[in-house]
PDB file of C-alpha atoms in Angstrom:
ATOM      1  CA  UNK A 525       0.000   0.000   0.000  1.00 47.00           C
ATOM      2  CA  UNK A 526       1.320   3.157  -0.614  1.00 57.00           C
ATOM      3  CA  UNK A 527       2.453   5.070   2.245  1.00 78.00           C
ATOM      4  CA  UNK A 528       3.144   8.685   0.740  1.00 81.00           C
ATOM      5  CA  UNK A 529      -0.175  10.082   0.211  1.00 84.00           C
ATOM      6  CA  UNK A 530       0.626  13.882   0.110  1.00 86.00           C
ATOM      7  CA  UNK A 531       0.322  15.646  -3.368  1.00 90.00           C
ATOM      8  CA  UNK A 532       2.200  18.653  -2.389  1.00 95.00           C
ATOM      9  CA  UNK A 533       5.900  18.189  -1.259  1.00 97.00           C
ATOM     10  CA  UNK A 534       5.962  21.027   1.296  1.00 97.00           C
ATOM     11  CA  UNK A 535       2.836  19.664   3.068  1.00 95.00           C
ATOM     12  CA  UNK A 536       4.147  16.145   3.110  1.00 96.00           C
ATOM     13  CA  UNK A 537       7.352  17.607   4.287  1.00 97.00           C
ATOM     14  CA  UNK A 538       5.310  19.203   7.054  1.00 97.00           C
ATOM     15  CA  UNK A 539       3.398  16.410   7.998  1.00 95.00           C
ATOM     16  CA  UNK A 540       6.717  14.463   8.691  1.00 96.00           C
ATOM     17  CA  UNK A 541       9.006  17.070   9.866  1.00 97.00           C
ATOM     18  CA  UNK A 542       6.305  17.483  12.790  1.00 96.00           C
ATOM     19  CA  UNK A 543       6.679  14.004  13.211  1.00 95.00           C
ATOM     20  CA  UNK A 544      10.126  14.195  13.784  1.00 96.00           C
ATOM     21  CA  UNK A 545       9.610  16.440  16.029  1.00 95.00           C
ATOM     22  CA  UNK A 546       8.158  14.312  18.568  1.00 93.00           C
ATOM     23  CA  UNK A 547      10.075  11.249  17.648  1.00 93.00           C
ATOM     24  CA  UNK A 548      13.663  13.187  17.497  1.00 89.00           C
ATOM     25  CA  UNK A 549      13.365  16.049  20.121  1.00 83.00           C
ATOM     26  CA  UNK A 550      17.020  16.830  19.721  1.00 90.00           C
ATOM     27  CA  UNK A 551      17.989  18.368  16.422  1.00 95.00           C
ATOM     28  CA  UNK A 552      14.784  16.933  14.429  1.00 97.00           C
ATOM     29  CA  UNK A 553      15.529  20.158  12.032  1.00 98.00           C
ATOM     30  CA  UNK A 554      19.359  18.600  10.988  1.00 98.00           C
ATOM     31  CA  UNK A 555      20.175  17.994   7.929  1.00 98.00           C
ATOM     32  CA  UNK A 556      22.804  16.865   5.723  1.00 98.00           C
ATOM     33  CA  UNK A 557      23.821  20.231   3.142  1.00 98.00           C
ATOM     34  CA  UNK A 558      26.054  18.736   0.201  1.00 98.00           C
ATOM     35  CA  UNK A 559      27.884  21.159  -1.884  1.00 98.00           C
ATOM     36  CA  UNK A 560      30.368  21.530  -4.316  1.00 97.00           C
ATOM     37  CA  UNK A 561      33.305  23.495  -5.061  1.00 97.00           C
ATOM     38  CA  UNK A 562      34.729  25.266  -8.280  1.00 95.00           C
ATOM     39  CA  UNK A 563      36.817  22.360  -9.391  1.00 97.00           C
ATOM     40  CA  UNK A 564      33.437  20.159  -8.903  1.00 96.00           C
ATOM     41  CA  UNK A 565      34.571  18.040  -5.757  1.00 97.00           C
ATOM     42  CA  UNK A 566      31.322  17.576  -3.176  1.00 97.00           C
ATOM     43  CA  UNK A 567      31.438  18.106   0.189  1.00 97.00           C
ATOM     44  CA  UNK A 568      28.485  17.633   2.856  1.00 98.00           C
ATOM     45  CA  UNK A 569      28.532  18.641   6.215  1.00 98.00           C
ATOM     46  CA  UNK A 570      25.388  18.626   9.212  1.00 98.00           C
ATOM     47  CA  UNK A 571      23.798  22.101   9.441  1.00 98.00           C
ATOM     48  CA  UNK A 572      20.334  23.002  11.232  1.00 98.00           C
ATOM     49  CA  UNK A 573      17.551  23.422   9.265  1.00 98.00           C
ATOM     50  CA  UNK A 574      16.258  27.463  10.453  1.00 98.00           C
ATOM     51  CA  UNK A 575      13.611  28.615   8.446  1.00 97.00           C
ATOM     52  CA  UNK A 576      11.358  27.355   5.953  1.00 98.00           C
ATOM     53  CA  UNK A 577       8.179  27.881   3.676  1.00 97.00           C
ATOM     54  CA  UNK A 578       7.019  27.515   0.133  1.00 95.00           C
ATOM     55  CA  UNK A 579       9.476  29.728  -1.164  1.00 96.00           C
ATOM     56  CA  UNK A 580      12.790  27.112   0.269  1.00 98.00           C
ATOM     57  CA  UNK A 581      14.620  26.190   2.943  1.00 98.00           C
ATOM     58  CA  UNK A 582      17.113  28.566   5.031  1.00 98.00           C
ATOM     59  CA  UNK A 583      20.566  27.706   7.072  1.00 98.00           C
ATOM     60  CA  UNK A 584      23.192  30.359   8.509  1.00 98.00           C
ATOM     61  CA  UNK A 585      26.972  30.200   8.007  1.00 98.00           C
ATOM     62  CA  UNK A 586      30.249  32.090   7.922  1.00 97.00           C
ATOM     63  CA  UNK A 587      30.586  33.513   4.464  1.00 97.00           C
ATOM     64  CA  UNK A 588      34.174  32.626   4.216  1.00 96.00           C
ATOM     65  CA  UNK A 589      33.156  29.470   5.691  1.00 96.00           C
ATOM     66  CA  UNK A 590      33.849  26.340   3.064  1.00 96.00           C
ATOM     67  CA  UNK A 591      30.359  25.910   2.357  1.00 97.00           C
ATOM     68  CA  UNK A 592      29.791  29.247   1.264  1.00 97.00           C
ATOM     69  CA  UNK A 593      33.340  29.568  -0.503  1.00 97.00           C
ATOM     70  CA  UNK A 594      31.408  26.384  -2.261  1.00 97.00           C
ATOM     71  CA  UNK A 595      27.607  28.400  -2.805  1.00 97.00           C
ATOM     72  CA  UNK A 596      29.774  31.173  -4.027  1.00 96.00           C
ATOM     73  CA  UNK A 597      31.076  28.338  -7.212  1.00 97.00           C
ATOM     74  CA  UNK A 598      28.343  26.940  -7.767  1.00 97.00           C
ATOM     75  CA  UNK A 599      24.651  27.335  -6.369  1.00 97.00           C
ATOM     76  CA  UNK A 600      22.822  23.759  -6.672  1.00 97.00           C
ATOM     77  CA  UNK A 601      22.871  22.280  -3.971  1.00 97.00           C
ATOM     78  CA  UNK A 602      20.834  19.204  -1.597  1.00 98.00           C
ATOM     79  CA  UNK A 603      19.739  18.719   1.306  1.00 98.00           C
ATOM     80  CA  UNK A 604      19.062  15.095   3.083  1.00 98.00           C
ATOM     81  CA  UNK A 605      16.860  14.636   6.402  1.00 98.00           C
ATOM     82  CA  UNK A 606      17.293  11.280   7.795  1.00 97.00           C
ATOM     83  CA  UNK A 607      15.356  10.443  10.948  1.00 97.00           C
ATOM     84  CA  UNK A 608      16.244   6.891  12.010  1.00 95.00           C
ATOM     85  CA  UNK A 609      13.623   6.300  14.843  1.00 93.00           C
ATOM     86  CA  UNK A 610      11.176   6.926  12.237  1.00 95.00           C
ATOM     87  CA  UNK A 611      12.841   4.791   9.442  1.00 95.00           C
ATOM     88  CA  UNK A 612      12.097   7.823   7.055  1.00 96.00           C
ATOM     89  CA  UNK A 613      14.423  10.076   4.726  1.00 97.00           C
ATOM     90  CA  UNK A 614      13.499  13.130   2.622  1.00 98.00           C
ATOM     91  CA  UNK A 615      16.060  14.338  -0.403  1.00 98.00           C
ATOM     92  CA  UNK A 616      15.780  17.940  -1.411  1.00 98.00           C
ATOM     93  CA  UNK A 617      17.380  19.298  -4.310  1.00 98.00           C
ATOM     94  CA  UNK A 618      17.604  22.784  -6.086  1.00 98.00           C
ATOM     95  CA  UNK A 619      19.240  25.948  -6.298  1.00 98.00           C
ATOM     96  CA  UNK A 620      20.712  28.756  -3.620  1.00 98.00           C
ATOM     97  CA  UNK A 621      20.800  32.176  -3.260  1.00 98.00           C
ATOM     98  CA  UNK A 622      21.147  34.587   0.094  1.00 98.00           C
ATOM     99  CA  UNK A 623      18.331  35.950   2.206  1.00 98.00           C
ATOM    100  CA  UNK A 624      17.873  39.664   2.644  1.00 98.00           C
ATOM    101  CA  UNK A 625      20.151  41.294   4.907  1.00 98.00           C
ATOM    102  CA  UNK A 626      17.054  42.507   6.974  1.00 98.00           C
ATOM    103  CA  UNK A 627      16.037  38.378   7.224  1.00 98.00           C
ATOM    104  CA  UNK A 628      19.621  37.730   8.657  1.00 98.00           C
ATOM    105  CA  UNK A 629      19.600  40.386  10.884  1.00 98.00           C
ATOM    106  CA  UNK A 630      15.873  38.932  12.535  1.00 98.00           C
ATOM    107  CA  UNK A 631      17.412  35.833  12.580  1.00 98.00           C
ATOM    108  CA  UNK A 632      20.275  37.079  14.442  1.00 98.00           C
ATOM    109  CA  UNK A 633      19.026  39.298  16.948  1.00 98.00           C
ATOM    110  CA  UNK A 634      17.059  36.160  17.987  1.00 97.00           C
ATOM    111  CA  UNK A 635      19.856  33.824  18.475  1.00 97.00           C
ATOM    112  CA  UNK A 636      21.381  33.082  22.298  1.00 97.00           C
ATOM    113  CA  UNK A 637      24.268  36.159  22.874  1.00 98.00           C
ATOM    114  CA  UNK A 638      26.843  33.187  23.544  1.00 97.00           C
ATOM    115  CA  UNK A 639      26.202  32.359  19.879  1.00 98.00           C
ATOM    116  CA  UNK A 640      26.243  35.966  18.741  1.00 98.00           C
ATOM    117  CA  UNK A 641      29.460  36.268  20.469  1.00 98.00           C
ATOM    118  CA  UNK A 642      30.929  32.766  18.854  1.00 97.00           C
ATOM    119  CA  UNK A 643      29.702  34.460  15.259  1.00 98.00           C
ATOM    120  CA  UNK A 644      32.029  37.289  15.481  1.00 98.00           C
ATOM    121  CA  UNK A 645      34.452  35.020  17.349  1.00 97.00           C
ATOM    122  CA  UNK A 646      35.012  32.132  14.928  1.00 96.00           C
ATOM    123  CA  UNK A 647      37.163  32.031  11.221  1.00 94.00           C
ATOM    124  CA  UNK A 648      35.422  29.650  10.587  1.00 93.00           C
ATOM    125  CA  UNK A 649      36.594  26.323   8.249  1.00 91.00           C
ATOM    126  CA  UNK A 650      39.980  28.604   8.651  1.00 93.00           C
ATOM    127  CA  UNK A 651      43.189  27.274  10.919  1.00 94.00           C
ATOM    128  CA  UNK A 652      43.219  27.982  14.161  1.00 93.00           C
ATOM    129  CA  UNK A 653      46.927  28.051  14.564  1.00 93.00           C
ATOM    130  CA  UNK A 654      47.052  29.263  17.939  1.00 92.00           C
ATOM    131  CA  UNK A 655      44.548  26.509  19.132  1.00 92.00           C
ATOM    132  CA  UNK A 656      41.294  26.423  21.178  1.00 95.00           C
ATOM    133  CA  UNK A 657      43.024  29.520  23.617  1.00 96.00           C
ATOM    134  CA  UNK A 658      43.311  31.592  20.101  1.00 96.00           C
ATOM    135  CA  UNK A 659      39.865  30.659  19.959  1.00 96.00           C
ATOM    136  CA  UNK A 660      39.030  31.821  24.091  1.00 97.00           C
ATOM    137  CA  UNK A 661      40.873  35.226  23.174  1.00 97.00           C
ATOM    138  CA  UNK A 662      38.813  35.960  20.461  1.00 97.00           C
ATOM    139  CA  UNK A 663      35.497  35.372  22.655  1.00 98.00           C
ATOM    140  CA  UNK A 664      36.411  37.366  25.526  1.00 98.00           C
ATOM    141  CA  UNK A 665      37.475  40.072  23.573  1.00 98.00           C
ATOM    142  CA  UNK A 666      33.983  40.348  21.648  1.00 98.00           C
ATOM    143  CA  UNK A 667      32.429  39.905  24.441  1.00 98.00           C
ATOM    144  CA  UNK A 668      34.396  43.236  26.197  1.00 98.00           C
ATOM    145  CA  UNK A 669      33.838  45.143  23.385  1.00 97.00           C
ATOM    146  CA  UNK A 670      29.475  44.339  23.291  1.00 98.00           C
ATOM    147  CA  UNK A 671      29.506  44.584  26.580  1.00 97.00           C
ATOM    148  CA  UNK A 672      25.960  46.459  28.052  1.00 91.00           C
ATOM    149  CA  UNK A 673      24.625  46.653  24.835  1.00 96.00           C
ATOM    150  CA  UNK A 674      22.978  43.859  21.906  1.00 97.00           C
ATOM    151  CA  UNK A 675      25.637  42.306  19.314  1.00 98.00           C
ATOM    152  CA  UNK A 676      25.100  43.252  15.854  1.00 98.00           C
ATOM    153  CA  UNK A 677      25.282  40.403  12.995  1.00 98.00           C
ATOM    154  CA  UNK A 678      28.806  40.308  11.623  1.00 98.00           C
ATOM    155  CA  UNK A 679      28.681  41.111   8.034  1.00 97.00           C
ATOM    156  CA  UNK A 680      30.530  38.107   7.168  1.00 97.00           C
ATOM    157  CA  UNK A 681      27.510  36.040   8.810  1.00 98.00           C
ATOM    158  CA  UNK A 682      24.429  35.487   6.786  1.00 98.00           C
ATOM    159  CA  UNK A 683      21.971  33.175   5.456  1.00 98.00           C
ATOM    160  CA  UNK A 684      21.211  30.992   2.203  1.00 98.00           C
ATOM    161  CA  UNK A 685      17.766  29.780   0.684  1.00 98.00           C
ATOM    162  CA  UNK A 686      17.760  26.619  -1.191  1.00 98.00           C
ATOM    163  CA  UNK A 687      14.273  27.139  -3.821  1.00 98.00           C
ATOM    164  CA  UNK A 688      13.296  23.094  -4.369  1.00 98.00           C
ATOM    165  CA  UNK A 689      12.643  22.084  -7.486  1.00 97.00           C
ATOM    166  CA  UNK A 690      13.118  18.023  -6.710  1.00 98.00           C
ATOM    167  CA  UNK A 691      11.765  16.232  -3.685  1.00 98.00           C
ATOM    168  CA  UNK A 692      12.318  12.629  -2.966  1.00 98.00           C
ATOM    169  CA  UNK A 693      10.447  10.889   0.259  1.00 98.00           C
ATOM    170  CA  UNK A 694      11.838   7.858   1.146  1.00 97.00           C
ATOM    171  CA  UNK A 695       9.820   5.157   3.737  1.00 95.00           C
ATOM    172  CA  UNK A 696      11.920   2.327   4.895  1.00 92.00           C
ATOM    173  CA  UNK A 697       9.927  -1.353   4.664  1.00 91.00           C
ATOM    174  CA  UNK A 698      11.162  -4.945   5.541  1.00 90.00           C
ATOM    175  CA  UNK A 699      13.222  -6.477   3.103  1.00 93.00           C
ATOM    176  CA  UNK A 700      13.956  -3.307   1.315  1.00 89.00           C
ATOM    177  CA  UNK A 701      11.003  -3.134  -0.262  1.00 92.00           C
ATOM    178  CA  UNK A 702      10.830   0.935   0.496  1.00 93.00           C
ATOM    179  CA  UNK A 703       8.292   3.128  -0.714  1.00 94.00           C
ATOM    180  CA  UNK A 704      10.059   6.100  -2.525  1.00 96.00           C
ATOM    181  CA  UNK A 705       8.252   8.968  -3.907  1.00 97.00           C
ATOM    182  CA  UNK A 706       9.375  12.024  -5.819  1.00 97.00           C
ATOM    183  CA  UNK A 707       8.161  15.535  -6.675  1.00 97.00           C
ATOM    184  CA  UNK A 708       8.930  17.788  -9.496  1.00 96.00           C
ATOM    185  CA  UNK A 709       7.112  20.863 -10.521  1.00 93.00           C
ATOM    186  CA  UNK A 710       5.341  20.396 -13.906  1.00 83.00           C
ATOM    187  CA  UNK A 711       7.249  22.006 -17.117  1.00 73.00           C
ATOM    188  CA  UNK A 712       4.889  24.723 -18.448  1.00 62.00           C
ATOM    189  CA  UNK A 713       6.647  27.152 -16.153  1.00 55.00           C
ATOM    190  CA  UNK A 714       5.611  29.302 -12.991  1.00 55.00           C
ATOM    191  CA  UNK A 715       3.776  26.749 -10.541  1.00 54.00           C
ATOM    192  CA  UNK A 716       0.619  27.100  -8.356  1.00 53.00           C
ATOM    193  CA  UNK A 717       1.146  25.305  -4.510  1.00 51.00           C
ATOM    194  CA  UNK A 718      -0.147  21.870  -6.018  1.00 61.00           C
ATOM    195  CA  UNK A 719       1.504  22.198  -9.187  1.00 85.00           C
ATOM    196  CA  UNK A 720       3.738  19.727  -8.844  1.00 94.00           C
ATOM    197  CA  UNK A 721       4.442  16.122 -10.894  1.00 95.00           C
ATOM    198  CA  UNK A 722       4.042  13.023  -8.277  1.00 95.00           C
ATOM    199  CA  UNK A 723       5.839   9.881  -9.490  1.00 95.00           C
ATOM    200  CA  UNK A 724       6.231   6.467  -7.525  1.00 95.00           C
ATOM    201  CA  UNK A 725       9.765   4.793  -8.024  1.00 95.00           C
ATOM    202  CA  UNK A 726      10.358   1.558  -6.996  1.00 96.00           C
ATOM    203  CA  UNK A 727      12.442   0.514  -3.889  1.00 94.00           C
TER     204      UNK A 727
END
Protein backbone atom coordinates (compact mmCIF):
# COMPACT_ATOMS: atom_id res chain seq x y z
CA UNK A 1 0.00 0.00 0.00
CA UNK A 2 1.32 3.16 -0.61
CA UNK A 3 2.45 5.07 2.25
CA UNK A 4 3.14 8.69 0.74
CA UNK A 5 -0.18 10.08 0.21
CA UNK A 6 0.63 13.88 0.11
CA UNK A 7 0.32 15.65 -3.37
CA UNK A 8 2.20 18.65 -2.39
CA UNK A 9 5.90 18.19 -1.26
CA UNK A 10 5.96 21.03 1.30
CA UNK A 11 2.84 19.66 3.07
CA UNK A 12 4.15 16.14 3.11
CA UNK A 13 7.35 17.61 4.29
CA UNK A 14 5.31 19.20 7.05
CA UNK A 15 3.40 16.41 8.00
CA UNK A 16 6.72 14.46 8.69
CA UNK A 17 9.01 17.07 9.87
CA UNK A 18 6.30 17.48 12.79
CA UNK A 19 6.68 14.00 13.21
CA UNK A 20 10.13 14.19 13.78
CA UNK A 21 9.61 16.44 16.03
CA UNK A 22 8.16 14.31 18.57
CA UNK A 23 10.08 11.25 17.65
CA UNK A 24 13.66 13.19 17.50
CA UNK A 25 13.36 16.05 20.12
CA UNK A 26 17.02 16.83 19.72
CA UNK A 27 17.99 18.37 16.42
CA UNK A 28 14.78 16.93 14.43
CA UNK A 29 15.53 20.16 12.03
CA UNK A 30 19.36 18.60 10.99
CA UNK A 31 20.18 17.99 7.93
CA UNK A 32 22.80 16.87 5.72
CA UNK A 33 23.82 20.23 3.14
CA UNK A 34 26.05 18.74 0.20
CA UNK A 35 27.88 21.16 -1.88
CA UNK A 36 30.37 21.53 -4.32
CA UNK A 37 33.31 23.50 -5.06
CA UNK A 38 34.73 25.27 -8.28
CA UNK A 39 36.82 22.36 -9.39
CA UNK A 40 33.44 20.16 -8.90
CA UNK A 41 34.57 18.04 -5.76
CA UNK A 42 31.32 17.58 -3.18
CA UNK A 43 31.44 18.11 0.19
CA UNK A 44 28.48 17.63 2.86
CA UNK A 45 28.53 18.64 6.21
CA UNK A 46 25.39 18.63 9.21
CA UNK A 47 23.80 22.10 9.44
CA UNK A 48 20.33 23.00 11.23
CA UNK A 49 17.55 23.42 9.27
CA UNK A 50 16.26 27.46 10.45
CA UNK A 51 13.61 28.61 8.45
CA UNK A 52 11.36 27.35 5.95
CA UNK A 53 8.18 27.88 3.68
CA UNK A 54 7.02 27.52 0.13
CA UNK A 55 9.48 29.73 -1.16
CA UNK A 56 12.79 27.11 0.27
CA UNK A 57 14.62 26.19 2.94
CA UNK A 58 17.11 28.57 5.03
CA UNK A 59 20.57 27.71 7.07
CA UNK A 60 23.19 30.36 8.51
CA UNK A 61 26.97 30.20 8.01
CA UNK A 62 30.25 32.09 7.92
CA UNK A 63 30.59 33.51 4.46
CA UNK A 64 34.17 32.63 4.22
CA UNK A 65 33.16 29.47 5.69
CA UNK A 66 33.85 26.34 3.06
CA UNK A 67 30.36 25.91 2.36
CA UNK A 68 29.79 29.25 1.26
CA UNK A 69 33.34 29.57 -0.50
CA UNK A 70 31.41 26.38 -2.26
CA UNK A 71 27.61 28.40 -2.81
CA UNK A 72 29.77 31.17 -4.03
CA UNK A 73 31.08 28.34 -7.21
CA UNK A 74 28.34 26.94 -7.77
CA UNK A 75 24.65 27.33 -6.37
CA UNK A 76 22.82 23.76 -6.67
CA UNK A 77 22.87 22.28 -3.97
CA UNK A 78 20.83 19.20 -1.60
CA UNK A 79 19.74 18.72 1.31
CA UNK A 80 19.06 15.09 3.08
CA UNK A 81 16.86 14.64 6.40
CA UNK A 82 17.29 11.28 7.79
CA UNK A 83 15.36 10.44 10.95
CA UNK A 84 16.24 6.89 12.01
CA UNK A 85 13.62 6.30 14.84
CA UNK A 86 11.18 6.93 12.24
CA UNK A 87 12.84 4.79 9.44
CA UNK A 88 12.10 7.82 7.05
CA UNK A 89 14.42 10.08 4.73
CA UNK A 90 13.50 13.13 2.62
CA UNK A 91 16.06 14.34 -0.40
CA UNK A 92 15.78 17.94 -1.41
CA UNK A 93 17.38 19.30 -4.31
CA UNK A 94 17.60 22.78 -6.09
CA UNK A 95 19.24 25.95 -6.30
CA UNK A 96 20.71 28.76 -3.62
CA UNK A 97 20.80 32.18 -3.26
CA UNK A 98 21.15 34.59 0.09
CA UNK A 99 18.33 35.95 2.21
CA UNK A 100 17.87 39.66 2.64
CA UNK A 101 20.15 41.29 4.91
CA UNK A 102 17.05 42.51 6.97
CA UNK A 103 16.04 38.38 7.22
CA UNK A 104 19.62 37.73 8.66
CA UNK A 105 19.60 40.39 10.88
CA UNK A 106 15.87 38.93 12.53
CA UNK A 107 17.41 35.83 12.58
CA UNK A 108 20.28 37.08 14.44
CA UNK A 109 19.03 39.30 16.95
CA UNK A 110 17.06 36.16 17.99
CA UNK A 111 19.86 33.82 18.47
CA UNK A 112 21.38 33.08 22.30
CA UNK A 113 24.27 36.16 22.87
CA UNK A 114 26.84 33.19 23.54
CA UNK A 115 26.20 32.36 19.88
CA UNK A 116 26.24 35.97 18.74
CA UNK A 117 29.46 36.27 20.47
CA UNK A 118 30.93 32.77 18.85
CA UNK A 119 29.70 34.46 15.26
CA UNK A 120 32.03 37.29 15.48
CA UNK A 121 34.45 35.02 17.35
CA UNK A 122 35.01 32.13 14.93
CA UNK A 123 37.16 32.03 11.22
CA UNK A 124 35.42 29.65 10.59
CA UNK A 125 36.59 26.32 8.25
CA UNK A 126 39.98 28.60 8.65
CA UNK A 127 43.19 27.27 10.92
CA UNK A 128 43.22 27.98 14.16
CA UNK A 129 46.93 28.05 14.56
CA UNK A 130 47.05 29.26 17.94
CA UNK A 131 44.55 26.51 19.13
CA UNK A 132 41.29 26.42 21.18
CA UNK A 133 43.02 29.52 23.62
CA UNK A 134 43.31 31.59 20.10
CA UNK A 135 39.87 30.66 19.96
CA UNK A 136 39.03 31.82 24.09
CA UNK A 137 40.87 35.23 23.17
CA UNK A 138 38.81 35.96 20.46
CA UNK A 139 35.50 35.37 22.65
CA UNK A 140 36.41 37.37 25.53
CA UNK A 141 37.47 40.07 23.57
CA UNK A 142 33.98 40.35 21.65
CA UNK A 143 32.43 39.90 24.44
CA UNK A 144 34.40 43.24 26.20
CA UNK A 145 33.84 45.14 23.39
CA UNK A 146 29.48 44.34 23.29
CA UNK A 147 29.51 44.58 26.58
CA UNK A 148 25.96 46.46 28.05
CA UNK A 149 24.62 46.65 24.84
CA UNK A 150 22.98 43.86 21.91
CA UNK A 151 25.64 42.31 19.31
CA UNK A 152 25.10 43.25 15.85
CA UNK A 153 25.28 40.40 13.00
CA UNK A 154 28.81 40.31 11.62
CA UNK A 155 28.68 41.11 8.03
CA UNK A 156 30.53 38.11 7.17
CA UNK A 157 27.51 36.04 8.81
CA UNK A 158 24.43 35.49 6.79
CA UNK A 159 21.97 33.17 5.46
CA UNK A 160 21.21 30.99 2.20
CA UNK A 161 17.77 29.78 0.68
CA UNK A 162 17.76 26.62 -1.19
CA UNK A 163 14.27 27.14 -3.82
CA UNK A 164 13.30 23.09 -4.37
CA UNK A 165 12.64 22.08 -7.49
CA UNK A 166 13.12 18.02 -6.71
CA UNK A 167 11.76 16.23 -3.69
CA UNK A 168 12.32 12.63 -2.97
CA UNK A 169 10.45 10.89 0.26
CA UNK A 170 11.84 7.86 1.15
CA UNK A 171 9.82 5.16 3.74
CA UNK A 172 11.92 2.33 4.90
CA UNK A 173 9.93 -1.35 4.66
CA UNK A 174 11.16 -4.94 5.54
CA UNK A 175 13.22 -6.48 3.10
CA UNK A 176 13.96 -3.31 1.31
CA UNK A 177 11.00 -3.13 -0.26
CA UNK A 178 10.83 0.93 0.50
CA UNK A 179 8.29 3.13 -0.71
CA UNK A 180 10.06 6.10 -2.52
CA UNK A 181 8.25 8.97 -3.91
CA UNK A 182 9.37 12.02 -5.82
CA UNK A 183 8.16 15.53 -6.67
CA UNK A 184 8.93 17.79 -9.50
CA UNK A 185 7.11 20.86 -10.52
CA UNK A 186 5.34 20.40 -13.91
CA UNK A 187 7.25 22.01 -17.12
CA UNK A 188 4.89 24.72 -18.45
CA UNK A 189 6.65 27.15 -16.15
CA UNK A 190 5.61 29.30 -12.99
CA UNK A 191 3.78 26.75 -10.54
CA UNK A 192 0.62 27.10 -8.36
CA UNK A 193 1.15 25.30 -4.51
CA UNK A 194 -0.15 21.87 -6.02
CA UNK A 195 1.50 22.20 -9.19
CA UNK A 196 3.74 19.73 -8.84
CA UNK A 197 4.44 16.12 -10.89
CA UNK A 198 4.04 13.02 -8.28
CA UNK A 199 5.84 9.88 -9.49
CA UNK A 200 6.23 6.47 -7.52
CA UNK A 201 9.77 4.79 -8.02
CA UNK A 202 10.36 1.56 -7.00
CA UNK A 203 12.44 0.51 -3.89
Amino acid sequence: MEKITQTNPFKAFAQWLDEAKEAEPDNHNAMTLASINAAGRPSARIVLLKEWDEAGFVFYTNLASRKARDLAASNAVALLFHWKSLERQIRIEGFASPVSDAQADRYFAGRPRASQIGAWASKQSAPMPGGRDEFQAAIEHYEQKFAGGPVPRPPFWSGFRLKPDLFEFWQEEPFRLHHRVIFKPHARGERAPDDWERTILYP
